[in-house]
PDB file of C-alpha atoms in Angstrom:
ATOM      1  CA  UNK A  12      -0.246   0.241  -0.064  1.00  0.00           C
ATOM      2  CA  UNK A  13       1.086   3.177   0.223  1.00  0.00           C
ATOM      3  CA  UNK A  14       1.798   5.807  -2.386  1.00  0.00           C
ATOM      4  CA  UNK A  15      -1.788   8.262  -2.322  1.00  0.00           C
ATOM      5  CA  UNK A  16      -2.777  11.634  -1.289  1.00  0.00           C
ATOM      6  CA  UNK A  17      -5.361  13.637   0.332  1.00  0.00           C
ATOM      7  CA  UNK A  18      -8.193  12.094  -2.284  1.00  0.00           C
ATOM      8  CA  UNK A  19      -7.383   8.715  -0.290  1.00  0.00           C
ATOM      9  CA  UNK A  20      -6.976   5.201  -1.746  1.00  0.00           C
ATOM     10  CA  UNK A  21      -8.406   3.619  -4.920  1.00  0.00           C
ATOM     11  CA  UNK A  22      -8.146   3.571  -8.670  1.00  0.00           C
ATOM     12  CA  UNK A  23      -7.374   7.065  -8.230  1.00  0.00           C
ATOM     13  CA  UNK A  24      -4.587   6.853  -6.024  1.00  0.00           C
ATOM     14  CA  UNK A  25      -2.922   4.361  -8.404  1.00  0.00           C
ATOM     15  CA  UNK A  26      -3.142   6.152 -11.430  1.00  0.00           C
ATOM     16  CA  UNK A  27      -2.411   9.760 -10.209  1.00  0.00           C
ATOM     17  CA  UNK A  28      -0.412   8.618  -7.230  1.00  0.00           C
ATOM     18  CA  UNK A  29       0.493  10.574  -4.161  1.00  0.00           C
ATOM     19  CA  UNK A  30       1.313  14.162  -6.506  1.00  0.00           C
ATOM     20  CA  UNK A  31      -0.377  17.196  -4.480  1.00  0.00           C
ATOM     21  CA  UNK A  32      -2.227  20.051  -5.646  1.00  0.00           C
ATOM     22  CA  UNK A  33      -5.070  19.519  -8.091  1.00  0.00           C
ATOM     23  CA  UNK A  34      -4.640  16.440  -9.348  1.00  0.00           C
ATOM     24  CA  UNK A  35      -6.184  15.222  -5.924  1.00  0.00           C
ATOM     25  CA  UNK A  36      -9.373  16.241  -7.544  1.00  0.00           C
ATOM     26  CA  UNK A  37      -8.996  13.755 -10.035  1.00  0.00           C
ATOM     27  CA  UNK A  38      -7.850  10.688  -8.721  1.00  0.00           C
ATOM     28  CA  UNK A  39     -10.896  12.411  -5.965  1.00  0.00           C
ATOM     29  CA  UNK A  40     -13.267  12.125  -8.776  1.00  0.00           C
ATOM     30  CA  UNK A  41     -11.913   8.724 -10.078  1.00  0.00           C
ATOM     31  CA  UNK A  42     -12.137   7.119  -7.022  1.00  0.00           C
ATOM     32  CA  UNK A  43     -15.752   8.370  -6.488  1.00  0.00           C
ATOM     33  CA  UNK A  44     -17.281   6.926  -9.407  1.00  0.00           C
ATOM     34  CA  UNK A  45     -17.547   3.541  -7.119  1.00  0.00           C
ATOM     35  CA  UNK A  46     -14.567   1.269  -7.101  1.00  0.00           C
ATOM     36  CA  UNK A  47     -12.799   3.182  -3.541  1.00  0.00           C
ATOM     37  CA  UNK A  48     -16.129   2.192  -1.658  1.00  0.00           C
ATOM     38  CA  UNK A  49     -15.008  -1.595  -3.453  1.00  0.00           C
ATOM     39  CA  UNK A  50     -11.316  -1.319  -2.575  1.00  0.00           C
ATOM     40  CA  UNK A  51     -12.029  -0.105   1.089  1.00  0.00           C
ATOM     41  CA  UNK A  52     -14.051  -3.487   1.235  1.00  0.00           C
ATOM     42  CA  UNK A  53     -11.701  -5.535  -0.547  1.00  0.00           C
ATOM     43  CA  UNK A  54      -8.339  -4.180   0.962  1.00  0.00           C
ATOM     44  CA  UNK A  55      -6.730  -3.106  -2.974  1.00  0.00           C
ATOM     45  CA  UNK A  56      -6.394  -0.390  -4.579  1.00  0.00           C
ATOM     46  CA  UNK A  57      -3.636   0.854  -2.180  1.00  0.00           C
ATOM     47  CA  UNK A  58      -7.010   1.022   0.713  1.00  0.00           C
ATOM     48  CA  UNK A  59      -4.729  -1.626   2.963  1.00  0.00           C
ATOM     49  CA  UNK A  60      -6.181   0.332   5.991  1.00  0.00           C
ATOM     50  CA  UNK A  61      -9.320   1.459   7.995  1.00  0.00           C
ATOM     51  CA  UNK A  62     -11.415   4.403   6.759  1.00  0.00           C
ATOM     52  CA  UNK A  63     -10.628   5.649   9.951  1.00  0.00           C
ATOM     53  CA  UNK A  64      -6.524   5.198   9.474  1.00  0.00           C
ATOM     54  CA  UNK A  65      -7.131   6.966   5.964  1.00  0.00           C
ATOM     55  CA  UNK A  66      -9.463  10.154   7.350  1.00  0.00           C
ATOM     56  CA  UNK A  67      -6.381  10.380  10.395  1.00  0.00           C
ATOM     57  CA  UNK A  68      -4.012  10.201   7.762  1.00  0.00           C
ATOM     58  CA  UNK A  69      -6.037  13.577   5.863  1.00  0.00           C
ATOM     59  CA  UNK A  70      -5.581  14.524   9.625  1.00  0.00           C
ATOM     60  CA  UNK A  71      -2.423  14.535  10.074  1.00  0.00           C
ATOM     61  CA  UNK A  72      -1.453  15.721   6.885  1.00  0.00           C
ATOM     62  CA  UNK A  73      -4.040  19.102   7.182  1.00  0.00           C
ATOM     63  CA  UNK A  74      -2.112  19.487  10.671  1.00  0.00           C
ATOM     64  CA  UNK A  75       1.389  17.951  10.295  1.00  0.00           C
ATOM     65  CA  UNK A  76       3.675  20.234  12.027  1.00  0.00           C
ATOM     66  CA  UNK A  77       1.117  20.774  15.114  1.00  0.00           C
ATOM     67  CA  UNK A  78       0.570  16.768  15.520  1.00  0.00           C
ATOM     68  CA  UNK A  79       4.780  16.462  15.594  1.00  0.00           C
ATOM     69  CA  UNK A  80       4.652  19.051  18.814  1.00  0.00           C
ATOM     70  CA  UNK A  81       2.112  17.051  20.258  1.00  0.00           C
ATOM     71  CA  UNK A  82       3.714  13.400  19.358  1.00  0.00           C
ATOM     72  CA  UNK A  83       6.675  14.520  20.953  1.00  0.00           C
ATOM     73  CA  UNK A  84       5.658  16.253  23.855  1.00  0.00           C
ATOM     74  CA  UNK A  85       2.672  13.048  24.405  1.00  0.00           C
ATOM     75  CA  UNK A  86       0.275  15.197  24.892  1.00  0.00           C
ATOM     76  CA  UNK A  87      -2.149  18.254  23.252  1.00  0.00           C
ATOM     77  CA  UNK A  88      -5.487  18.517  21.209  1.00  0.00           C
ATOM     78  CA  UNK A  89      -4.550  16.868  18.323  1.00  0.00           C
ATOM     79  CA  UNK A  90      -3.802  13.515  19.749  1.00  0.00           C
ATOM     80  CA  UNK A  91      -6.821  14.004  22.227  1.00  0.00           C
ATOM     81  CA  UNK A  92      -8.969  14.386  18.523  1.00  0.00           C
ATOM     82  CA  UNK A  93      -6.537  11.404  16.779  1.00  0.00           C
ATOM     83  CA  UNK A  94      -7.444   9.425  19.477  1.00  0.00           C
ATOM     84  CA  UNK A  95     -11.357  10.120  19.008  1.00  0.00           C
ATOM     85  CA  UNK A  96     -10.384   8.966  15.232  1.00  0.00           C
ATOM     86  CA  UNK A  97      -9.077   5.367  16.647  1.00  0.00           C
ATOM     87  CA  UNK A  98     -11.437   5.005  18.496  1.00  0.00           C
ATOM     88  CA  UNK A  99      -9.438   5.316  21.699  1.00  0.00           C
ATOM     89  CA  UNK A 100     -11.368   5.468  24.814  1.00  0.00           C
ATOM     90  CA  UNK A 101      -8.136   6.507  26.800  1.00  0.00           C
ATOM     91  CA  UNK A 102      -6.430   9.386  25.422  1.00  0.00           C
ATOM     92  CA  UNK A 103      -3.144   9.374  28.128  1.00  0.00           C
ATOM     93  CA  UNK A 104      -2.191   6.350  27.333  1.00  0.00           C
ATOM     94  CA  UNK A 105      -2.587   6.414  23.237  1.00  0.00           C
ATOM     95  CA  UNK A 106      -0.856  10.058  23.645  1.00  0.00           C
ATOM     96  CA  UNK A 107       2.062   8.503  25.560  1.00  0.00           C
ATOM     97  CA  UNK A 108       2.216   5.521  23.089  1.00  0.00           C
ATOM     98  CA  UNK A 109       2.336   7.983  20.082  1.00  0.00           C
ATOM     99  CA  UNK A 110       5.087   9.745  21.932  1.00  0.00           C
ATOM    100  CA  UNK A 111       7.054   6.867  22.555  1.00  0.00           C
ATOM    101  CA  UNK A 112       6.365   5.107  19.058  1.00  0.00           C
ATOM    102  CA  UNK A 113       7.415   8.728  17.773  1.00  0.00           C
ATOM    103  CA  UNK A 114      10.603   7.908  15.442  1.00  0.00           C
ATOM    104  CA  UNK A 115       9.083   4.726  14.247  1.00  0.00           C
ATOM    105  CA  UNK A 116       5.572   6.655  13.148  1.00  0.00           C
ATOM    106  CA  UNK A 117       6.647   9.785  12.011  1.00  0.00           C
ATOM    107  CA  UNK A 118       9.928   8.507   9.825  1.00  0.00           C
ATOM    108  CA  UNK A 119       7.757   9.315   6.764  1.00  0.00           C
ATOM    109  CA  UNK A 120       6.803  12.196   5.826  1.00  0.00           C
ATOM    110  CA  UNK A 121       3.821  10.694   4.378  1.00  0.00           C
ATOM    111  CA  UNK A 122       0.842  10.614   6.276  1.00  0.00           C
ATOM    112  CA  UNK A 123      -0.556   7.738   5.311  1.00  0.00           C
ATOM    113  CA  UNK A 124       2.697   5.694   6.393  1.00  0.00           C
ATOM    114  CA  UNK A 125       2.172   7.832  10.225  1.00  0.00           C
ATOM    115  CA  UNK A 126      -1.160   6.254  10.191  1.00  0.00           C
ATOM    116  CA  UNK A 127      -0.297   3.001   9.605  1.00  0.00           C
ATOM    117  CA  UNK A 128       2.271   3.399  11.942  1.00  0.00           C
ATOM    118  CA  UNK A 129      -0.149   4.522  14.555  1.00  0.00           C
ATOM    119  CA  UNK A 130      -2.668   1.163  13.664  1.00  0.00           C
ATOM    120  CA  UNK A 131       0.618  -0.655  13.906  1.00  0.00           C
ATOM    121  CA  UNK A 132       0.947   0.207  17.029  1.00  0.00           C
ATOM    122  CA  UNK A 133      -2.213  -0.261  18.873  1.00  0.00           C
ATOM    123  CA  UNK A 134      -2.800  -3.775  17.086  1.00  0.00           C
ATOM    124  CA  UNK A 135       0.713  -4.608  18.545  1.00  0.00           C
ATOM    125  CA  UNK A 136       0.378  -2.855  21.811  1.00  0.00           C
ATOM    126  CA  UNK A 137      -1.344  -4.319  24.823  1.00  0.00           C
ATOM    127  CA  UNK A 138      -2.615  -1.416  26.304  1.00  0.00           C
ATOM    128  CA  UNK A 139      -3.685  -0.032  23.055  1.00  0.00           C
ATOM    129  CA  UNK A 140      -5.306  -2.840  21.904  1.00  0.00           C
ATOM    130  CA  UNK A 141      -7.249  -2.887  24.613  1.00  0.00           C
ATOM    131  CA  UNK A 142      -8.674   0.380  24.922  1.00  0.00           C
ATOM    132  CA  UNK A 143      -9.045   1.689  20.672  1.00  0.00           C
ATOM    133  CA  UNK A 144     -11.406   0.058  18.984  1.00  0.00           C
ATOM    134  CA  UNK A 145      -9.948  -0.339  15.289  1.00  0.00           C
ATOM    135  CA  UNK A 146     -12.523  -1.234  12.564  1.00  0.00           C
ATOM    136  CA  UNK A 147     -10.545  -3.715   9.621  1.00  0.00           C
TER     137      UNK A 147
END
């Protein structure tokens, strides 16, 4: 997976990739002709993360500087918002785990890679997997 921009995964991500700018409108249009729902459901066409992960990636991209600062500190409004997106009931545990996995989560400048890393942290950490309800 990977290699998609703000339009998200789907056929548009394969055709247009992660190029920034107005090309994402074309990618979103391509996704919107019905292929994105199928791709998300089946895990194809770069749709290897659940919708919440895609939503988080868009949020991370739009707020990257603040998210990274909050993650480095282990608290802040953006981490609270991400905890909600990932359906985590214990915001402080989520924030602490994002902080302790900071380098792994933000090693890539791609927001989808960061979202995947957070999802992986949730799935592999006992404390997070018990308090976050990750779909997919």
